JSON list of C-alpha atoms in Angstrom, two decimals:
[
{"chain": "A", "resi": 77, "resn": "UNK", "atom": "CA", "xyz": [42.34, 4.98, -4.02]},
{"chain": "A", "resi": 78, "resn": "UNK", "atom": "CA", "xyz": [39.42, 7.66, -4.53]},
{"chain": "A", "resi": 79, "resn": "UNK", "atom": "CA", "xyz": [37.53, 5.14, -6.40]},
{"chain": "A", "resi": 80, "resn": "UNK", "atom": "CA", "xyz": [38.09, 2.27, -4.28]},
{"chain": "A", "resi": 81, "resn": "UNK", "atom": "CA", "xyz": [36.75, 4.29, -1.17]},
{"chain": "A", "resi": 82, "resn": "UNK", "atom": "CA", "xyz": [33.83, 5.13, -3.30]},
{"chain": "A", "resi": 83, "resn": "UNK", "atom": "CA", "xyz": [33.05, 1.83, -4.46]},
{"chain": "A", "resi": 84, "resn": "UNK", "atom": "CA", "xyz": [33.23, 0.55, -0.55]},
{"chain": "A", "resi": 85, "resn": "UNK", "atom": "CA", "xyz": [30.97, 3.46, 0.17]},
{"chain": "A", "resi": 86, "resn": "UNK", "atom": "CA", "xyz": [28.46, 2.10, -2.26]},
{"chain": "A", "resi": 87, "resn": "UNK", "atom": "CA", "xyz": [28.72, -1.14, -1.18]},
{"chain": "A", "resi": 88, "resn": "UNK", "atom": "CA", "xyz": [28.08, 0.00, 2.58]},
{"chain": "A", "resi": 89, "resn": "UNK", "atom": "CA", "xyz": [25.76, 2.18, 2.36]},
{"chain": "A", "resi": 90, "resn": "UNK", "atom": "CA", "xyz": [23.32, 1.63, -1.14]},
{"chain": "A", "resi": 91, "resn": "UNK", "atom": "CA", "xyz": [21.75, 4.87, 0.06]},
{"chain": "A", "resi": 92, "resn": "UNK", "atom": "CA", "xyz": [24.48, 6.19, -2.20]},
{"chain": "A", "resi": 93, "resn": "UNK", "atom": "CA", "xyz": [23.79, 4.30, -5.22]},
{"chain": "A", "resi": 94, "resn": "UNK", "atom": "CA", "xyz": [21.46, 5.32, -8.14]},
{"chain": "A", "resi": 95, "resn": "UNK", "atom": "CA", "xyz": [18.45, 3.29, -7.25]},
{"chain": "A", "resi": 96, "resn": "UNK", "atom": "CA", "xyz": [16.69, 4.37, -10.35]},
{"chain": "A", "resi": 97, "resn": "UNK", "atom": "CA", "xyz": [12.87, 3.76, -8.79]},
{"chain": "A", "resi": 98, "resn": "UNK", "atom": "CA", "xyz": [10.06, 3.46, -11.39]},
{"chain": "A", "resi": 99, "resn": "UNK", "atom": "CA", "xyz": [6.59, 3.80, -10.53]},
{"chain": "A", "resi": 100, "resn": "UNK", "atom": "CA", "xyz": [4.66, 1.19, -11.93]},
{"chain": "A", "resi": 101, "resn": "UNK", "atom": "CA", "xyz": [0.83, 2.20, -12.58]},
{"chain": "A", "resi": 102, "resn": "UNK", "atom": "CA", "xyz": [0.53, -0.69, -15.03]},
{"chain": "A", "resi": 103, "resn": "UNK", "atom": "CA", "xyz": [0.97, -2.88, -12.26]},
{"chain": "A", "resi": 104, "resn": "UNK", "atom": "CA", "xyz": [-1.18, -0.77, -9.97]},
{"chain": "A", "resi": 105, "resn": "UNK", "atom": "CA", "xyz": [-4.36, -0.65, -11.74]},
{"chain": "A", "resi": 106, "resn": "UNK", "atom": "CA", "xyz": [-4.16, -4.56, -12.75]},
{"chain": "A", "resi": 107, "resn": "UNK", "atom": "CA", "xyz": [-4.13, -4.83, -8.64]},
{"chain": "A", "resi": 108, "resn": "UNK", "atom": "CA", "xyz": [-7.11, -2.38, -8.50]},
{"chain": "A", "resi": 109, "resn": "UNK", "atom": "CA", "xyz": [-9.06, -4.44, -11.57]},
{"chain": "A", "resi": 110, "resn": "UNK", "atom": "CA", "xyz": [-8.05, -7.68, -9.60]},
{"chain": "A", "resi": 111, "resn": "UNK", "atom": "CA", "xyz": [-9.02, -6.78, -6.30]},
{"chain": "A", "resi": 112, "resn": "UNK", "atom": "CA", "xyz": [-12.23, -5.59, -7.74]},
{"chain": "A", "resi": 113, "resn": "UNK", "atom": "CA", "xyz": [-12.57, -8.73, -9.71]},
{"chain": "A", "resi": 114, "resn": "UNK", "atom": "CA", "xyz": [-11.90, -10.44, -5.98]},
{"chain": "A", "resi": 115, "resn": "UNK", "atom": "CA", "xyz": [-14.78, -8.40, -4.45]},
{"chain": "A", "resi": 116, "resn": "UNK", "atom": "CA", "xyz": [-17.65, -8.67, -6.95]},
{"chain": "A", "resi": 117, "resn": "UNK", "atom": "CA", "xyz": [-17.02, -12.74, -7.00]},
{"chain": "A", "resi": 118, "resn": "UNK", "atom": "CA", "xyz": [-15.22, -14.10, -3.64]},
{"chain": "A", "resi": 119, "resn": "UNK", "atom": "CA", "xyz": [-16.92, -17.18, -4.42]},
{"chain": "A", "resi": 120, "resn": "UNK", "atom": "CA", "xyz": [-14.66, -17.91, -7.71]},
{"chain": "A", "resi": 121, "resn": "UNK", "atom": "CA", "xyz": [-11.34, -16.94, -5.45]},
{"chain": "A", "resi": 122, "resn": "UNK", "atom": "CA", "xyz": [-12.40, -18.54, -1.94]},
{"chain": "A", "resi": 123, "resn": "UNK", "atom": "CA", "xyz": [-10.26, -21.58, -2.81]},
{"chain": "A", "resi": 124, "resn": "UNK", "atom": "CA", "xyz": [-7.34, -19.97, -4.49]},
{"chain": "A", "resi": 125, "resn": "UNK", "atom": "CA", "xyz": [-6.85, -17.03, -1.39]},
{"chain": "A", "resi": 126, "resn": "UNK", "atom": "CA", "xyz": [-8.33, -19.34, 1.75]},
{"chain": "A", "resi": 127, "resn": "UNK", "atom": "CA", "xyz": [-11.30, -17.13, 1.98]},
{"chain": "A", "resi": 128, "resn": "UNK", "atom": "CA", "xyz": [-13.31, -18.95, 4.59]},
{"chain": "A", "resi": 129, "resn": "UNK", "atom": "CA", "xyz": [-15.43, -16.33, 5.68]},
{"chain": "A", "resi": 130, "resn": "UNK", "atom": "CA", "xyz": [-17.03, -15.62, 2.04]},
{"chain": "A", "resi": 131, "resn": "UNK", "atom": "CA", "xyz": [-20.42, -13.37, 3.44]},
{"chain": "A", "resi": 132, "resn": "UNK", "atom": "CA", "xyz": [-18.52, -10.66, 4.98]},
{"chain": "A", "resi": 133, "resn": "UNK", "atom": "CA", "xyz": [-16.63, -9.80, 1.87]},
{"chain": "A", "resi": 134, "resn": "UNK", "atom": "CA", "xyz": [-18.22, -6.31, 0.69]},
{"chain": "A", "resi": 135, "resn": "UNK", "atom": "CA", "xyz": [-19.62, -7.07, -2.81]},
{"chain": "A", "resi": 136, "resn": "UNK", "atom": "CA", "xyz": [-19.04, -2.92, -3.55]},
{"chain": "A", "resi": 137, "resn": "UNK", "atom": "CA", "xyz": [-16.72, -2.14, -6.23]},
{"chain": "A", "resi": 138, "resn": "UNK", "atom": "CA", "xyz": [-13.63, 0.65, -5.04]},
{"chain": "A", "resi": 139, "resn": "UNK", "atom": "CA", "xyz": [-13.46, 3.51, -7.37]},
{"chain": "A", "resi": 140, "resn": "UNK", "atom": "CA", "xyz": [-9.94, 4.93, -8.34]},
{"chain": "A", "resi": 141, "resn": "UNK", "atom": "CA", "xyz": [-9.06, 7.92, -6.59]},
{"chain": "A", "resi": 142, "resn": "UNK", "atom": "CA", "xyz": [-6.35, 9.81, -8.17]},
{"chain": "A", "resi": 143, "resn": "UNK", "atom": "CA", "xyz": [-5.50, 12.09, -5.53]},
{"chain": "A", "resi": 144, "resn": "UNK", "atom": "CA", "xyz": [-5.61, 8.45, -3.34]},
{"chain": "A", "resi": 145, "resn": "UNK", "atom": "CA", "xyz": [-3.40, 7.12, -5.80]},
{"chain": "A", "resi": 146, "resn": "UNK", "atom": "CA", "xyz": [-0.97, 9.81, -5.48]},
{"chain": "A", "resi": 147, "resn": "UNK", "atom": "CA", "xyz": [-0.59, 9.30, -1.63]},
{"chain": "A", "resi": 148, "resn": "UNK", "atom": "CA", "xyz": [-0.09, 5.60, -2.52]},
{"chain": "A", "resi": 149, "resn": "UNK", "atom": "CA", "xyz": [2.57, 6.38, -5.12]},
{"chain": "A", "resi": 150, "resn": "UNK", "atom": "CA", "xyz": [4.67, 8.96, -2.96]},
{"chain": "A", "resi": 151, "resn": "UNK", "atom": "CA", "xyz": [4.18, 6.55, -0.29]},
{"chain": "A", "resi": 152, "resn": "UNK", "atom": "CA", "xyz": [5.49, 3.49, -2.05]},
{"chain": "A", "resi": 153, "resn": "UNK", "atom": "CA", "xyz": [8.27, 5.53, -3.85]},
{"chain": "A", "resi": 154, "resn": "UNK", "atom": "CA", "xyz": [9.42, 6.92, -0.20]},
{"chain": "A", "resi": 155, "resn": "UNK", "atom": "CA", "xyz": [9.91, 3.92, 1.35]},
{"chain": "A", "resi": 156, "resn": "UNK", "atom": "CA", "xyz": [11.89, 2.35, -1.91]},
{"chain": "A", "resi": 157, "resn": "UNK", "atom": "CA", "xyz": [13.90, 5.60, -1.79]},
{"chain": "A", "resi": 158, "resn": "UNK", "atom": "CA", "xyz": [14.42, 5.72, 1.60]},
{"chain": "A", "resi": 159, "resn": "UNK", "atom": "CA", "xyz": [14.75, 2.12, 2.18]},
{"chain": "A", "resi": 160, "resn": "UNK", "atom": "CA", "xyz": [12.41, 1.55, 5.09]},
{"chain": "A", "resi": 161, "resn": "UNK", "atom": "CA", "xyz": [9.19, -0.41, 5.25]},
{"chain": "A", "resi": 162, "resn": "UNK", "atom": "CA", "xyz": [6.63, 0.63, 7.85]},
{"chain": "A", "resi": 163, "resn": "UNK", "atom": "CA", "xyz": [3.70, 3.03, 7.90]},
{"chain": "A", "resi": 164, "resn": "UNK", "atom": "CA", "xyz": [5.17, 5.70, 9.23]},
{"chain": "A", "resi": 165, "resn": "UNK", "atom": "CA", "xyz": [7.89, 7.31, 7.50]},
{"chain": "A", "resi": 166, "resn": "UNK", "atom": "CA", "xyz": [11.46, 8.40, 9.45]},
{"chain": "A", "resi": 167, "resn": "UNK", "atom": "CA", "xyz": [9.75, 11.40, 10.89]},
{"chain": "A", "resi": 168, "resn": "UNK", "atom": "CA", "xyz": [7.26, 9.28, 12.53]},
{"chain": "A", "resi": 169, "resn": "UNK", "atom": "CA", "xyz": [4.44, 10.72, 9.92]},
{"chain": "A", "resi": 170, "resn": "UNK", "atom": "CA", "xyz": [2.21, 8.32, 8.91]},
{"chain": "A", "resi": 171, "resn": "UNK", "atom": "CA", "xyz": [-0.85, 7.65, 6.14]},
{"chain": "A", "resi": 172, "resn": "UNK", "atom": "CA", "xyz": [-3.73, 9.92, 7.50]},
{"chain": "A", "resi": 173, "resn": "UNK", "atom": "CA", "xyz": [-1.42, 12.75, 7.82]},
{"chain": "A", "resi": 174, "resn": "UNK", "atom": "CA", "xyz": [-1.47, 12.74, 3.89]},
{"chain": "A", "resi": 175, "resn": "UNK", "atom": "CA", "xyz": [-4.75, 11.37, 3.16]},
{"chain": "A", "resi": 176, "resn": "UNK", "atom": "CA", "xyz": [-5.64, 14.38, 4.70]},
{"chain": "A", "resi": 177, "resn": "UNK", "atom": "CA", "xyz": [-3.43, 16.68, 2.54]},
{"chain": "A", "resi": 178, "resn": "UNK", "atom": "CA", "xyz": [-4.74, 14.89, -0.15]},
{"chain": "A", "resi": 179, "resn": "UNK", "atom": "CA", "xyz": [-7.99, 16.57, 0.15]},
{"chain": "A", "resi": 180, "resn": "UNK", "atom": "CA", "xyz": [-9.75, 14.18, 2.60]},
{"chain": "A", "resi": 181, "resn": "UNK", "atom": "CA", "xyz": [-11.39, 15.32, 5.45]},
{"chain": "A", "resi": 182, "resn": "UNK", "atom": "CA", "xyz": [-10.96, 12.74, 8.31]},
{"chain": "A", "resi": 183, "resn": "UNK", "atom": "CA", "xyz": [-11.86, 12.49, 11.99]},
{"chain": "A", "resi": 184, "resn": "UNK", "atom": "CA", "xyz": [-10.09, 14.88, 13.96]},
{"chain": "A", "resi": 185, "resn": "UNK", "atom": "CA", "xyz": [-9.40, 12.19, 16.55]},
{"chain": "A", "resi": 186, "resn": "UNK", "atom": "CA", "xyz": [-7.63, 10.15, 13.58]},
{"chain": "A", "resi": 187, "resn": "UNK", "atom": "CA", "xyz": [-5.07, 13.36, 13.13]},
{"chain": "A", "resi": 188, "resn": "UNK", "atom": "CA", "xyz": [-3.84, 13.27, 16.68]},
{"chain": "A", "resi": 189, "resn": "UNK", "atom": "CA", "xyz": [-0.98, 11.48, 16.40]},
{"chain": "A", "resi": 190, "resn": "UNK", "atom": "CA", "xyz": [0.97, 11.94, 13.44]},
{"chain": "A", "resi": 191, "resn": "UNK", "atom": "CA", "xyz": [1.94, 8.20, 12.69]},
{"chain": "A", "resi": 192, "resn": "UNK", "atom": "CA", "xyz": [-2.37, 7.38, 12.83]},
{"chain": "A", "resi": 193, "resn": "UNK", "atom": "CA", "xyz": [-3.41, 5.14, 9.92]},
{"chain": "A", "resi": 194, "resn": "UNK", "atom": "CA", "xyz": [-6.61, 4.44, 9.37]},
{"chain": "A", "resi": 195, "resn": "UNK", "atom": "CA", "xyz": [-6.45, 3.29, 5.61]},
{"chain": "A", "resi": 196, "resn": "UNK", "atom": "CA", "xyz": [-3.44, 1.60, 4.33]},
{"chain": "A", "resi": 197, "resn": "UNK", "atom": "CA", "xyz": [-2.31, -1.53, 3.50]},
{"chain": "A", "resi": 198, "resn": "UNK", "atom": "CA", "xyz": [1.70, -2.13, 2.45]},
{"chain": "A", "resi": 199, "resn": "UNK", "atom": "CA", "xyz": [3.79, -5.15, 0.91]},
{"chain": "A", "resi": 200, "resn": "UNK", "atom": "CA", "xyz": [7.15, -5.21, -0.28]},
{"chain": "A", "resi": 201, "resn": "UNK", "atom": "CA", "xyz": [9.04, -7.83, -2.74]},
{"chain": "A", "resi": 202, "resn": "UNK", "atom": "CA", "xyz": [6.38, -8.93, -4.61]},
{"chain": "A", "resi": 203, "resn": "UNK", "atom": "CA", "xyz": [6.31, -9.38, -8.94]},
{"chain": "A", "resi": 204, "resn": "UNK", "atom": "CA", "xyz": [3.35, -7.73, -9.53]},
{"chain": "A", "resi": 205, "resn": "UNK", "atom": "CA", "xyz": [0.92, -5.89, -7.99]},
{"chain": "A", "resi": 206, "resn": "UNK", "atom": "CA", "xyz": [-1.47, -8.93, -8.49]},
{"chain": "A", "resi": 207, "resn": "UNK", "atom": "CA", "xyz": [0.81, -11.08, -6.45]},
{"chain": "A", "resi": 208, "resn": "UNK", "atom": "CA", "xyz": [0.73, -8.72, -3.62]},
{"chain": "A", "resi": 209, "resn": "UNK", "atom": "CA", "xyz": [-3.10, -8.69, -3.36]},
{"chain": "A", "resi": 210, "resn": "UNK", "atom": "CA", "xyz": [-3.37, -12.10, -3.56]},
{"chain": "A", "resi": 211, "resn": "UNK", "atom": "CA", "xyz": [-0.43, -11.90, -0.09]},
{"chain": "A", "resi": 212, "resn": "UNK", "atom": "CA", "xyz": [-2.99, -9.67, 1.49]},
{"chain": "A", "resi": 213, "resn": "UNK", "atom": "CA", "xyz": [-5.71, -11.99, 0.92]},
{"chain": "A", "resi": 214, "resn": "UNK", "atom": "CA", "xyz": [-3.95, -15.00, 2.06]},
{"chain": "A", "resi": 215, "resn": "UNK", "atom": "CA", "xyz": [-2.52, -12.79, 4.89]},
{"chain": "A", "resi": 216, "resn": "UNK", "atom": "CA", "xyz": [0.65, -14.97, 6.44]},
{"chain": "A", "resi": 217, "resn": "UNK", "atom": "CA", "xyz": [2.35, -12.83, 8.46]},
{"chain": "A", "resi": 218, "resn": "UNK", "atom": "CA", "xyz": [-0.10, -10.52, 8.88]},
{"chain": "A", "resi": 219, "resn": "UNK", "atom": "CA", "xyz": [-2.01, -11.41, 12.35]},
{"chain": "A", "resi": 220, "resn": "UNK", "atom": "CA", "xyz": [-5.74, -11.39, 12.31]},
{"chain": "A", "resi": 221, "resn": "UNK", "atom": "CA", "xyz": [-5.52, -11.44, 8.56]},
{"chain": "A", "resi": 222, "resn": "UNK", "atom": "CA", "xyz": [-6.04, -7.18, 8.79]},
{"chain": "A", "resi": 223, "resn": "UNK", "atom": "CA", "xyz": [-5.22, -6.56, 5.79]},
{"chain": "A", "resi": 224, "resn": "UNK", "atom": "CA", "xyz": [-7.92, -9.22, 4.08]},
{"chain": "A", "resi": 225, "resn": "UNK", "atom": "CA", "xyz": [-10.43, -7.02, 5.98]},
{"chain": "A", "resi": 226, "resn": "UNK", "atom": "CA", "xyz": [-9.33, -3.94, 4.70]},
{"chain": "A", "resi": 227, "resn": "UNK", "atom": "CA", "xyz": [-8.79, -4.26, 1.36]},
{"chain": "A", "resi": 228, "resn": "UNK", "atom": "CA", "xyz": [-12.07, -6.71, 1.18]},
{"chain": "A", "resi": 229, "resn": "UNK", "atom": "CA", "xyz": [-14.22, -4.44, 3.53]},
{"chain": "A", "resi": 230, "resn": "UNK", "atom": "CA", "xyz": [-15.02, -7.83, 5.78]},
{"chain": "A", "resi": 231, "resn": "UNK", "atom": "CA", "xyz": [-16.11, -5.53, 8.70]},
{"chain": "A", "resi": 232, "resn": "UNK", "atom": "CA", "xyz": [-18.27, -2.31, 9.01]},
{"chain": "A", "resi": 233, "resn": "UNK", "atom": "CA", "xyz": [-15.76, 0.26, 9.13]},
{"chain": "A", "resi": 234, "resn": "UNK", "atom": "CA", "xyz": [-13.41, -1.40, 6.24]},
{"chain": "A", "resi": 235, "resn": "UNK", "atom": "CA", "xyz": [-17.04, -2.26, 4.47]},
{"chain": "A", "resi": 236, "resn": "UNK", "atom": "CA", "xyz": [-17.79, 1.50, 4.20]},
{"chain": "A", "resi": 237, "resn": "UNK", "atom": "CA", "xyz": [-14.65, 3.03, 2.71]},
{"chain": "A", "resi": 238, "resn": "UNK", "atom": "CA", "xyz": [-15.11, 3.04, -1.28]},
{"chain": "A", "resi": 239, "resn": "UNK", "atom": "CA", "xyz": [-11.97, 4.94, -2.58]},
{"chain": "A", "resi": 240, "resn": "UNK", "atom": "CA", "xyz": [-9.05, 3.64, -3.38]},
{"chain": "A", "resi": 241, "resn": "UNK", "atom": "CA", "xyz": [-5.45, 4.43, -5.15]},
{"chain": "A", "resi": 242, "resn": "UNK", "atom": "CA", "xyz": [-2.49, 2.09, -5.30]},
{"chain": "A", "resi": 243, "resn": "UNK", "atom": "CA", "xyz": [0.93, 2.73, -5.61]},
{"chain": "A", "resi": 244, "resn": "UNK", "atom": "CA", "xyz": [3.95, 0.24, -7.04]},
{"chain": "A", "resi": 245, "resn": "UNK", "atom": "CA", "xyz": [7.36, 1.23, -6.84]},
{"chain": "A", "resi": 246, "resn": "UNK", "atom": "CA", "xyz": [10.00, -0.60, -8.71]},
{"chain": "A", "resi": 247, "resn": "UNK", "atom": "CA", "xyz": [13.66, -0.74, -7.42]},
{"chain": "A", "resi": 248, "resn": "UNK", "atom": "CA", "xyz": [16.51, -1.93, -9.66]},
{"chain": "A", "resi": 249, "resn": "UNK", "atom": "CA", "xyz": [18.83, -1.69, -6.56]},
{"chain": "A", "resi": 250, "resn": "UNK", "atom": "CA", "xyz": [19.54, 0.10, -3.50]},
{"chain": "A", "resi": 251, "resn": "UNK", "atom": "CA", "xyz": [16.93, -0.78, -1.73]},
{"chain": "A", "resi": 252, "resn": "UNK", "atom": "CA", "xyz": [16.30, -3.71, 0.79]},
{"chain": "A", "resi": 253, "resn": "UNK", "atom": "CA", "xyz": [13.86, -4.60, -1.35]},
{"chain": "A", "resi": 254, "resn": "UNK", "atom": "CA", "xyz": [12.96, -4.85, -5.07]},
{"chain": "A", "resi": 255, "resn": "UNK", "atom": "CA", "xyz": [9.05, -3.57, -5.18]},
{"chain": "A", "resi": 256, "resn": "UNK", "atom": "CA", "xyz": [6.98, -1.93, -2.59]},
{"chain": "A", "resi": 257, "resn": "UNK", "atom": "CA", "xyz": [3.10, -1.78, -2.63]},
{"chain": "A", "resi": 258, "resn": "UNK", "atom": "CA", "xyz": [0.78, 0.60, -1.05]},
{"chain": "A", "resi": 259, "resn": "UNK", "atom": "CA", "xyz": [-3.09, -0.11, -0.85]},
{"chain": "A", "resi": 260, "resn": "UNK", "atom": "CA", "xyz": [-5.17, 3.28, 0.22]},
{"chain": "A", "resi": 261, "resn": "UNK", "atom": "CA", "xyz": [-8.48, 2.83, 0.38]},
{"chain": "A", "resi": 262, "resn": "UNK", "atom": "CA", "xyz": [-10.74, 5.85, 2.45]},
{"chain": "A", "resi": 263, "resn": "UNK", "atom": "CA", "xyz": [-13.70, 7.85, 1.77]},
{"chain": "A", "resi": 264, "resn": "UNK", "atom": "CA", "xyz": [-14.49, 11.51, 1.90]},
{"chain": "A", "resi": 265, "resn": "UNK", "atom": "CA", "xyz": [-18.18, 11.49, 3.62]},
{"chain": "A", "resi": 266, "resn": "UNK", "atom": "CA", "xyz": [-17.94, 11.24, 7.11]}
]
């Protein structure tokens, strides 16, 4: 009976189970080189990820940020071990909060409300972290195509943030979802 009870308890609630979550930097820095790739030559992708607006893409390459890419890491692996998907977290924090505890000095007025974000970008459920940019880019489901502007800087303020770290969590089970993606991309002189 004990181990029926606990197998039902599993089954309710996967909170329970093991979800054994792997963070996957192979798969983040092939998104970096690719989005980078994306950036230096929209031209070659405009096709491929319905890039109609090719001149506003920033032609700047990002430069990896590791304490950026440890925001995006805890951030990915949080929501895969929490299973929730948003950019703010249970306790209503959200990404500034710990871009700023990274080391980054932001806006004071960007700090006000703890669920502020400024700089991120998330996906979950994709293969790869190549498949995610490329959801981004293409940007269904995602109204006014934001995320296309931030990761590929297609405005002033997304234009002028060069740093960027990437996290990609891996869930086996457990989770609503198998893989969760998070795109940070800031800079430090403001």
């Amino acid at each position: 009976m004990r181990y029926l009870l606990l197998a039902i308890a599993l089954w309710v609630n996967p909170i329970f189970a093991q979800k054994n979550i792997k963070l996957d930097r192979s798969e983040a820095k092939e998104a970096y080189e690719y989005l980078n790739k994306i950036r230096s030559n929209p031209e070659k992708y405009r096709r491929a990820l319905q890039i109609s607006n090719i001149k506003q893409v920033t032609r700047t390459k990002l430069v990896w940020n590791k304490d950026l890419a440890k925001v995006a890491e805890y951030r990915a692996y949080d929501m895969a071990n929490r299973n929730y998907f948003d950019h703010t977290n249970p306790e209503g924090i959200g990404p500034n909060y710990y871009i700023q505890k990274a080391g980054y000095d932001l806006n004071k007025d960007w700090l006000k409300r703890r669920s502020n974000n400024n700089f991120e970008s998330i996906a979950a459920n994709h293969a790869s972290g190549v498949d995610a940019i490329e959801a981004f880019i293409i940007g269904h489901g995602s109204p006014g195509k934001m995320h296309r502007k931030h990761l590929l800087g297609m405005d002033q303020w997304n234009g002028s943030l060069k740093d960027v770290g990437i996290g990609f969590a891996r869930v086996p089970r457990g989770s609503t979802y198998k893989t969760y993606i998070c795109v940070i991309i800031a800079k430090h002189d403001w």
